[in-house]
């Protein structure tokens, strides 16, 4: 049973922000509601005022900026929009594939990318890949706008840098370079993933010139594996390099214990999905697997 609440339908982001500031902790942003309404139903929190931001014009747009070579994703675009968008499928097929595997079709139809990131649940799939892709989030309040790298948006367990009166309006994802490959691999037994790794690998003349490797679902927030990245740089752009660093991933990843999996088992899962993600990203960067960015 839900306690009573009022749904407000602001017509602009600024109006929504002003309302959030006015109602303070009694108010929350309401997008798809797939997380928020469960929290309220379970009486873990109650917000007498919900700001429904879905009707604000333009907040669900998906636009490719050809000049800047960036994809700009409106925060209320739902997972299904991303999964089906020709722009996302063409420019970031790994993201389209990830989105197609989030939850089930009912959740994907209602749940938004912005709600997923702002809720900062540790098992978020998009947060892991968007960190590896070096995405930027645009937060707007009535008092001003700021951009935050995805890598510093989530600060802890279900905690972000977002201020109460700020609305996440869009996520900007740079298109990976032509000599880069992108891959995301996860292991999932429960409702959400147990371990995931995203890899973006750049290859120059047969050698790994750059790597961004991010582990998700195993700790409280997505974590960049900087030691693994250093190890990868300079290795040959061959699948064997993924095997070379696999044990290092297992040892570097920070694991937060959970009820179902032991820490050593979780580390082993991170090792496996990490090896697979890096191998796939290398294949895509070298054009061995259906084009450089194939999902
Ligand atoms: C059964 C189930 C399975 C799932 N499986 C997966 C999975 O496999 N992988 C995965 O990644 N996720 C999974 N999810 C999570 C799902 O992706 C999220 O529930 C969904 O994307 C949240 O979006 P929403 O629009 O419903 O958020 P809401 O519930 O509306 O909001 C969530 C939180 O974010 C805040 N918020 C929402 N939008 C904004 C905004 N634009 N600006 C500021 N604050 C905002 C709200 O105030 C609230 O605190 C699953 C969820 C369920 C219920």
mmCIF file with all atom_site columns, N, CA, C and O in Angstrom, residues 188-223:
data_model
loop_
_atom_site.group_PDB
_atom_site.id
_atom_site.type_symbol
_atom_site.label_atom_id
_atom_site.label_alt_id
_atom_site.label_comp_id
_atom_site.label_asym_id
_atom_site.label_entity_id
_atom_site.label_seq_id
_atom_site.pdbx_PDB_ins_code
_atom_site.Cartn_x
_atom_site.Cartn_y
_atom_site.Cartn_z
_atom_site.occupancy
_atom_site.B_iso_or_equiv
_atom_site.pdbx_formal_charge
_atom_site.auth_seq_id
_atom_site.auth_comp_id
_atom_site.auth_asym_id
_atom_site.auth_atom_id
_atom_site.pdbx_PDB_model_num
ATOM 1   N N  . UNK A 1 188 ? 25.020 -12.768 -14.815 1.00 0.00 ? 188 UNK A N  1
ATOM 2   C CA . UNK A 1 188 ? 23.774 -12.459 -14.113 1.00 0.00 ? 188 UNK A CA 1
ATOM 3   C C  . UNK A 1 188 ? 23.036 -13.747 -13.766 1.00 0.00 ? 188 UNK A C  1
ATOM 4   O O  . UNK A 1 188 ? 22.709 -14.535 -14.651 1.00 0.00 ? 188 UNK A O  1
ATOM 5   N N  . UNK A 1 189 ? 22.824 -13.974 -12.467 1.00 0.00 ? 189 UNK A N  1
ATOM 6   C CA . UNK A 1 189 ? 22.027 -15.117 -12.018 1.00 0.00 ? 189 UNK A CA 1
ATOM 7   C C  . UNK A 1 189 ? 20.744 -14.631 -11.369 1.00 0.00 ? 189 UNK A C  1
ATOM 8   O O  . UNK A 1 189 ? 19.724 -15.296 -11.388 1.00 0.00 ? 189 UNK A O  1
ATOM 9   N N  . UNK A 1 190 ? 20.836 -13.449 -10.754 1.00 0.00 ? 190 UNK A N  1
ATOM 10  C CA . UNK A 1 190 ? 19.694 -12.896 -10.020 1.00 0.00 ? 190 UNK A CA 1
ATOM 11  C C  . UNK A 1 190 ? 19.000 -11.871 -10.915 1.00 0.00 ? 190 UNK A C  1
ATOM 12  O O  . UNK A 1 190 ? 19.260 -11.808 -12.110 1.00 0.00 ? 190 UNK A O  1
ATOM 13  N N  . UNK A 1 191 ? 18.164 -11.015 -10.280 1.00 0.00 ? 191 UNK A N  1
ATOM 14  C CA . UNK A 1 191 ? 17.444 -10.016 -11.067 1.00 0.00 ? 191 UNK A CA 1
ATOM 15  C C  . UNK A 1 191 ? 18.406 -9.052  -11.766 1.00 0.00 ? 191 UNK A C  1
ATOM 16  O O  . UNK A 1 191 ? 18.172 -8.590  -12.861 1.00 0.00 ? 191 UNK A O  1
ATOM 17  N N  . UNK A 1 192 ? 19.515 -8.732  -11.072 1.00 0.00 ? 192 UNK A N  1
ATOM 18  C CA . UNK A 1 192 ? 20.487 -7.774  -11.623 1.00 0.00 ? 192 UNK A CA 1
ATOM 19  C C  . UNK A 1 192 ? 21.861 -8.435  -11.682 1.00 0.00 ? 192 UNK A C  1
ATOM 20  O O  . UNK A 1 192 ? 22.081 -9.468  -11.055 1.00 0.00 ? 192 UNK A O  1
ATOM 21  N N  . UNK A 1 193 ? 22.814 -7.854  -12.431 1.00 0.00 ? 193 UNK A N  1
ATOM 22  C CA . UNK A 1 193 ? 24.104 -8.528  -12.605 1.00 0.00 ? 193 UNK A CA 1
ATOM 23  C C  . UNK A 1 193 ? 24.875 -8.730  -11.310 1.00 0.00 ? 193 UNK A C  1
ATOM 24  O O  . UNK A 1 193 ? 24.760 -7.937  -10.369 1.00 0.00 ? 193 UNK A O  1
ATOM 25  N N  . UNK A 1 194 ? 25.685 -9.784  -11.283 1.00 0.00 ? 194 UNK A N  1
ATOM 26  C CA . UNK A 1 194 ? 26.560 -10.071 -10.151 1.00 0.00 ? 194 UNK A CA 1
ATOM 27  C C  . UNK A 1 194 ? 27.942 -9.472  -10.383 1.00 0.00 ? 194 UNK A C  1
ATOM 28  O O  . UNK A 1 194 ? 28.611 -9.053  -9.453  1.00 0.00 ? 194 UNK A O  1
ATOM 29  N N  . UNK A 1 195 ? 28.382 -9.489  -11.633 1.00 0.00 ? 195 UNK A N  1
ATOM 30  C CA . UNK A 1 195 ? 29.687 -8.907  -11.974 1.00 0.00 ? 195 UNK A CA 1
ATOM 31  C C  . UNK A 1 195 ? 29.629 -8.441  -13.417 1.00 0.00 ? 195 UNK A C  1
ATOM 32  O O  . UNK A 1 195 ? 28.992 -9.083  -14.265 1.00 0.00 ? 195 UNK A O  1
ATOM 33  N N  . UNK A 1 196 ? 30.283 -7.311  -13.675 1.00 0.00 ? 196 UNK A N  1
ATOM 34  C CA . UNK A 1 196 ? 30.283 -6.769  -15.042 1.00 0.00 ? 196 UNK A CA 1
ATOM 35  C C  . UNK A 1 196 ? 31.589 -6.025  -15.271 1.00 0.00 ? 196 UNK A C  1
ATOM 36  O O  . UNK A 1 196 ? 32.161 -5.464  -14.335 1.00 0.00 ? 196 UNK A O  1
ATOM 37  N N  . UNK A 1 197 ? 32.040 -6.048  -16.509 1.00 0.00 ? 197 UNK A N  1
ATOM 38  C CA . UNK A 1 197 ? 33.211 -5.236  -16.874 1.00 0.00 ? 197 UNK A CA 1
ATOM 39  C C  . UNK A 1 197 ? 32.953 -4.611  -18.246 1.00 0.00 ? 197 UNK A C  1
ATOM 40  O O  . UNK A 1 197 ? 32.464 -5.279  -19.168 1.00 0.00 ? 197 UNK A O  1
ATOM 41  N N  . UNK A 1 198 ? 33.282 -3.322  -18.343 1.00 0.00 ? 198 UNK A N  1
ATOM 42  C CA . UNK A 1 198 ? 33.236 -2.609  -19.628 1.00 0.00 ? 198 UNK A CA 1
ATOM 43  C C  . UNK A 1 198 ? 34.664 -2.286  -20.031 1.00 0.00 ? 198 UNK A C  1
ATOM 44  O O  . UNK A 1 198 ? 35.489 -1.918  -19.182 1.00 0.00 ? 198 UNK A O  1
ATOM 45  N N  . UNK A 1 199 ? 34.933 -2.427  -21.328 1.00 0.00 ? 199 UNK A N  1
ATOM 46  C CA . UNK A 1 199 ? 36.294 -2.154  -21.830 1.00 0.00 ? 199 UNK A CA 1
ATOM 47  C C  . UNK A 1 199 ? 36.221 -1.286  -23.072 1.00 0.00 ? 199 UNK A C  1
ATOM 48  O O  . UNK A 1 199 ? 35.411 -1.541  -23.970 1.00 0.00 ? 199 UNK A O  1
ATOM 49  N N  . UNK A 1 200 ? 37.062 -0.255  -23.094 1.00 0.00 ? 200 UNK A N  1
ATOM 50  C CA . UNK A 1 200 ? 37.242 0.557   -24.311 1.00 0.00 ? 200 UNK A CA 1
ATOM 51  C C  . UNK A 1 200 ? 38.742 0.501   -24.608 1.00 0.00 ? 200 UNK A C  1
ATOM 52  O O  . UNK A 1 200 ? 39.561 0.948   -23.806 1.00 0.00 ? 200 UNK A O  1
ATOM 53  N N  . UNK A 1 201 ? 39.075 -0.095  -25.747 1.00 0.00 ? 201 UNK A N  1
ATOM 54  C CA . UNK A 1 201 ? 40.485 -0.332  -26.097 1.00 0.00 ? 201 UNK A CA 1
ATOM 55  C C  . UNK A 1 201 ? 40.813 0.410   -27.397 1.00 0.00 ? 201 UNK A C  1
ATOM 56  O O  . UNK A 1 201 ? 40.065 0.302   -28.372 1.00 0.00 ? 201 UNK A O  1
ATOM 57  N N  . UNK A 1 202 ? 41.905 1.152   -27.377 1.00 0.00 ? 202 UNK A N  1
ATOM 58  C CA . UNK A 1 202 ? 42.347 1.856   -28.585 1.00 0.00 ? 202 UNK A CA 1
ATOM 59  C C  . UNK A 1 202 ? 43.643 1.212   -29.074 1.00 0.00 ? 202 UNK A C  1
ATOM 60  O O  . UNK A 1 202 ? 44.565 0.981   -28.281 1.00 0.00 ? 202 UNK A O  1
ATOM 61  N N  . UNK A 1 203 ? 43.673 0.936   -30.371 1.00 0.00 ? 203 UNK A N  1
ATOM 62  C CA . UNK A 1 203 ? 44.813 0.213   -30.946 1.00 0.00 ? 203 UNK A CA 1
ATOM 63  C C  . UNK A 1 203 ? 45.533 1.095   -31.972 1.00 0.00 ? 203 UNK A C  1
ATOM 64  O O  . UNK A 1 203 ? 44.897 1.719   -32.822 1.00 0.00 ? 203 UNK A O  1
ATOM 65  N N  . UNK A 1 204 ? 46.844 1.166   -31.850 1.00 0.00 ? 204 UNK A N  1
ATOM 66  C CA . UNK A 1 204 ? 47.668 1.867   -32.849 1.00 0.00 ? 204 UNK A CA 1
ATOM 67  C C  . UNK A 1 204 ? 48.769 0.913   -33.306 1.00 0.00 ? 204 UNK A C  1
ATOM 68  O O  . UNK A 1 204 ? 49.538 0.405   -32.479 1.00 0.00 ? 204 UNK A O  1
ATOM 69  N N  . UNK A 1 205 ? 48.799 0.690   -34.604 1.00 0.00 ? 205 UNK A N  1
ATOM 70  C CA . UNK A 1 205 ? 49.823 -0.176  -35.221 1.00 0.00 ? 205 UNK A CA 1
ATOM 71  C C  . UNK A 1 205 ? 50.000 -1.502  -34.476 1.00 0.00 ? 205 UNK A C  1
ATOM 72  O O  . UNK A 1 205 ? 51.118 -1.883  -34.080 1.00 0.00 ? 205 UNK A O  1
ATOM 73  N N  . UNK A 1 206 ? 48.881 -2.157  -34.222 1.00 0.00 ? 206 UNK A N  1
ATOM 74  C CA . UNK A 1 206 ? 48.937 -3.503  -33.645 1.00 0.00 ? 206 UNK A CA 1
ATOM 75  C C  . UNK A 1 206 ? 49.211 -3.560  -32.147 1.00 0.00 ? 206 UNK A C  1
ATOM 76  O O  . UNK A 1 206 ? 49.372 -4.633  -31.575 1.00 0.00 ? 206 UNK A O  1
ATOM 77  N N  . UNK A 1 207 ? 49.264 -2.381  -31.506 1.00 0.00 ? 207 UNK A N  1
ATOM 78  C CA . UNK A 1 207 ? 49.559 -2.351  -30.074 1.00 0.00 ? 207 UNK A CA 1
ATOM 79  C C  . UNK A 1 207 ? 48.425 -1.621  -29.346 1.00 0.00 ? 207 UNK A C  1
ATOM 80  O O  . UNK A 1 207 ? 47.842 -0.677  -29.882 1.00 0.00 ? 207 UNK A O  1
ATOM 81  N N  . UNK A 1 208 ? 48.165 -2.055  -28.115 1.00 0.00 ? 208 UNK A N  1
ATOM 82  C CA . UNK A 1 208 ? 47.140 -1.358  -27.318 1.00 0.00 ? 208 UNK A CA 1
ATOM 83  C C  . UNK A 1 208 ? 47.734 -0.023  -26.852 1.00 0.00 ? 208 UNK A C  1
ATOM 84  O O  . UNK A 1 208 ? 48.679 0.017   -26.066 1.00 0.00 ? 208 UNK A O  1
ATOM 85  N N  . UNK A 1 209 ? 47.162 1.069   -27.384 1.00 0.00 ? 209 UNK A N  1
ATOM 86  C CA . UNK A 1 209 ? 47.694 2.397   -27.056 1.00 0.00 ? 209 UNK A CA 1
ATOM 87  C C  . UNK A 1 209 ? 46.981 2.970   -25.842 1.00 0.00 ? 209 UNK A C  1
ATOM 88  O O  . UNK A 1 209 ? 47.558 3.746   -25.074 1.00 0.00 ? 209 UNK A O  1
ATOM 89  N N  . UNK A 1 210 ? 45.725 2.609   -25.666 1.00 0.00 ? 210 UNK A N  1
ATOM 90  C CA . UNK A 1 210 ? 44.975 3.146   -24.526 1.00 0.00 ? 210 UNK A CA 1
ATOM 91  C C  . UNK A 1 210 ? 43.886 2.152   -24.121 1.00 0.00 ? 210 UNK A C  1
ATOM 92  O O  . UNK A 1 210 ? 43.413 1.365   -24.951 1.00 0.00 ? 210 UNK A O  1
ATOM 93  N N  . UNK A 1 211 ? 43.513 2.206   -22.833 1.00 0.00 ? 211 UNK A N  1
ATOM 94  C CA . UNK A 1 211 ? 42.469 1.299   -22.347 1.00 0.00 ? 211 UNK A CA 1
ATOM 95  C C  . UNK A 1 211 ? 41.735 1.971   -21.201 1.00 0.00 ? 211 UNK A C  1
ATOM 96  O O  . UNK A 1 211 ? 42.357 2.611   -20.351 1.00 0.00 ? 211 UNK A O  1
ATOM 97  N N  . UNK A 1 212 ? 40.419 1.848   -21.221 1.00 0.00 ? 212 UNK A N  1
ATOM 98  C CA . UNK A 1 212 ? 39.615 2.257   -20.051 1.00 0.00 ? 212 UNK A CA 1
ATOM 99  C C  . UNK A 1 212 ? 38.824 1.024   -19.641 1.00 0.00 ? 212 UNK A C  1
ATOM 100 O O  . UNK A 1 212 ? 37.986 0.529   -20.408 1.00 0.00 ? 212 UNK A O  1
ATOM 101 N N  . UNK A 1 213 ? 39.093 0.537   -18.457 1.00 0.00 ? 213 UNK A N  1
ATOM 102 C CA . UNK A 1 213 ? 38.463 -0.698  -17.988 1.00 0.00 ? 213 UNK A CA 1
ATOM 103 C C  . UNK A 1 213 ? 37.704 -0.365  -16.698 1.00 0.00 ? 213 UNK A C  1
ATOM 104 O O  . UNK A 1 213 ? 38.284 0.191   -15.758 1.00 0.00 ? 213 UNK A O  1
ATOM 105 N N  . UNK A 1 214 ? 36.427 -0.714  -16.682 1.00 0.00 ? 214 UNK A N  1
ATOM 106 C CA . UNK A 1 214 ? 35.583 -0.374  -15.525 1.00 0.00 ? 214 UNK A CA 1
ATOM 107 C C  . UNK A 1 214 ? 34.831 -1.620  -15.068 1.00 0.00 ? 214 UNK A C  1
ATOM 108 O O  . UNK A 1 214 ? 34.196 -2.305  -15.872 1.00 0.00 ? 214 UNK A O  1
ATOM 109 N N  . UNK A 1 215 ? 34.926 -1.892  -13.771 1.00 0.00 ? 215 UNK A N  1
ATOM 110 C CA . UNK A 1 215 ? 34.169 -3.019  -13.199 1.00 0.00 ? 215 UNK A CA 1
ATOM 111 C C  . UNK A 1 215 ? 32.922 -2.479  -12.523 1.00 0.00 ? 215 UNK A C  1
ATOM 112 O O  . UNK A 1 215 ? 32.951 -1.418  -11.881 1.00 0.00 ? 215 UNK A O  1
ATOM 113 N N  . UNK A 1 216 ? 31.824 -3.197  -12.679 1.00 0.00 ? 216 UNK A N  1
ATOM 114 C CA . UNK A 1 216 ? 30.564 -2.792  -12.041 1.00 0.00 ? 216 UNK A CA 1
ATOM 115 C C  . UNK A 1 216 ? 29.923 -3.964  -11.337 1.00 0.00 ? 216 UNK A C  1
ATOM 116 O O  . UNK A 1 216 ? 30.315 -5.129  -11.530 1.00 0.00 ? 216 UNK A O  1
ATOM 117 N N  . UNK A 1 217 ? 28.958 -3.651  -10.474 1.00 0.00 ? 217 UNK A N  1
ATOM 118 C CA . UNK A 1 217 ? 28.131 -4.644  -9.762  1.00 0.00 ? 217 UNK A CA 1
ATOM 119 C C  . UNK A 1 217 ? 28.847 -5.371  -8.628  1.00 0.00 ? 217 UNK A C  1
ATOM 120 O O  . UNK A 1 217 ? 28.202 -6.009  -7.817  1.00 0.00 ? 217 UNK A O  1
ATOM 121 N N  . UNK A 1 218 ? 30.171 -5.300  -8.572  1.00 0.00 ? 218 UNK A N  1
ATOM 122 C CA . UNK A 1 218 ? 30.897 -6.040  -7.530  1.00 0.00 ? 218 UNK A CA 1
ATOM 123 C C  . UNK A 1 218 ? 31.160 -5.192  -6.289  1.00 0.00 ? 218 UNK A C  1
ATOM 124 O O  . UNK A 1 218 ? 31.454 -5.726  -5.217  1.00 0.00 ? 218 UNK A O  1
ATOM 125 N N  . UNK A 1 219 ? 31.096 -3.873  -6.444  1.00 0.00 ? 219 UNK A N  1
ATOM 126 C CA . UNK A 1 219 ? 31.316 -2.961  -5.320  1.00 0.00 ? 219 UNK A CA 1
ATOM 127 C C  . UNK A 1 219 ? 30.149 -1.998  -5.215  1.00 0.00 ? 219 UNK A C  1
ATOM 128 O O  . UNK A 1 219 ? 29.102 -2.213  -5.833  1.00 0.00 ? 219 UNK A O  1
ATOM 129 N N  . UNK A 1 220 ? 30.332 -0.926  -4.461  1.00 0.00 ? 220 UNK A N  1
ATOM 130 C CA . UNK A 1 220 ? 29.207 0.000   -4.262  1.00 0.00 ? 220 UNK A CA 1
ATOM 131 C C  . UNK A 1 220 ? 29.005 0.926   -5.450  1.00 0.00 ? 220 UNK A C  1
ATOM 132 O O  . UNK A 1 220 ? 27.948 1.522   -5.618  1.00 0.00 ? 220 UNK A O  1
ATOM 133 N N  . UNK A 1 221 ? 30.034 1.066   -6.289  1.00 0.00 ? 221 UNK A N  1
ATOM 134 C CA . UNK A 1 221 ? 29.923 1.951   -7.448  1.00 0.00 ? 221 UNK A CA 1
ATOM 135 C C  . UNK A 1 221 ? 30.850 1.434   -8.549  1.00 0.00 ? 221 UNK A C  1
ATOM 136 O O  . UNK A 1 221 ? 31.754 0.642   -8.265  1.00 0.00 ? 221 UNK A O  1
ATOM 137 N N  . UNK A 1 222 ? 30.642 1.896   -9.784  1.00 0.00 ? 222 UNK A N  1
ATOM 138 C CA . UNK A 1 222 ? 31.564 1.470   -10.837 1.00 0.00 ? 222 UNK A CA 1
ATOM 139 C C  . UNK A 1 222 ? 32.984 1.895   -10.496 1.00 0.00 ? 222 UNK A C  1
ATOM 140 O O  . UNK A 1 222 ? 33.188 2.995   -9.978  1.00 0.00 ? 222 UNK A O  1
ATOM 141 N N  . UNK A 1 223 ? 33.943 1.020   -10.778 1.00 0.00 ? 223 UNK A N  1
ATOM 142 C CA . UNK A 1 223 ? 35.329 1.343   -10.411 1.00 0.00 ? 223 UNK A CA 1
ATOM 143 C C  . UNK A 1 223 ? 36.246 1.166   -11.606 1.00 0.00 ? 223 UNK A C  1
ATOM 144 O O  . UNK A 1 223 ? 36.209 0.145   -12.293 1.00 0.00 ? 223 UNK A O  1
#
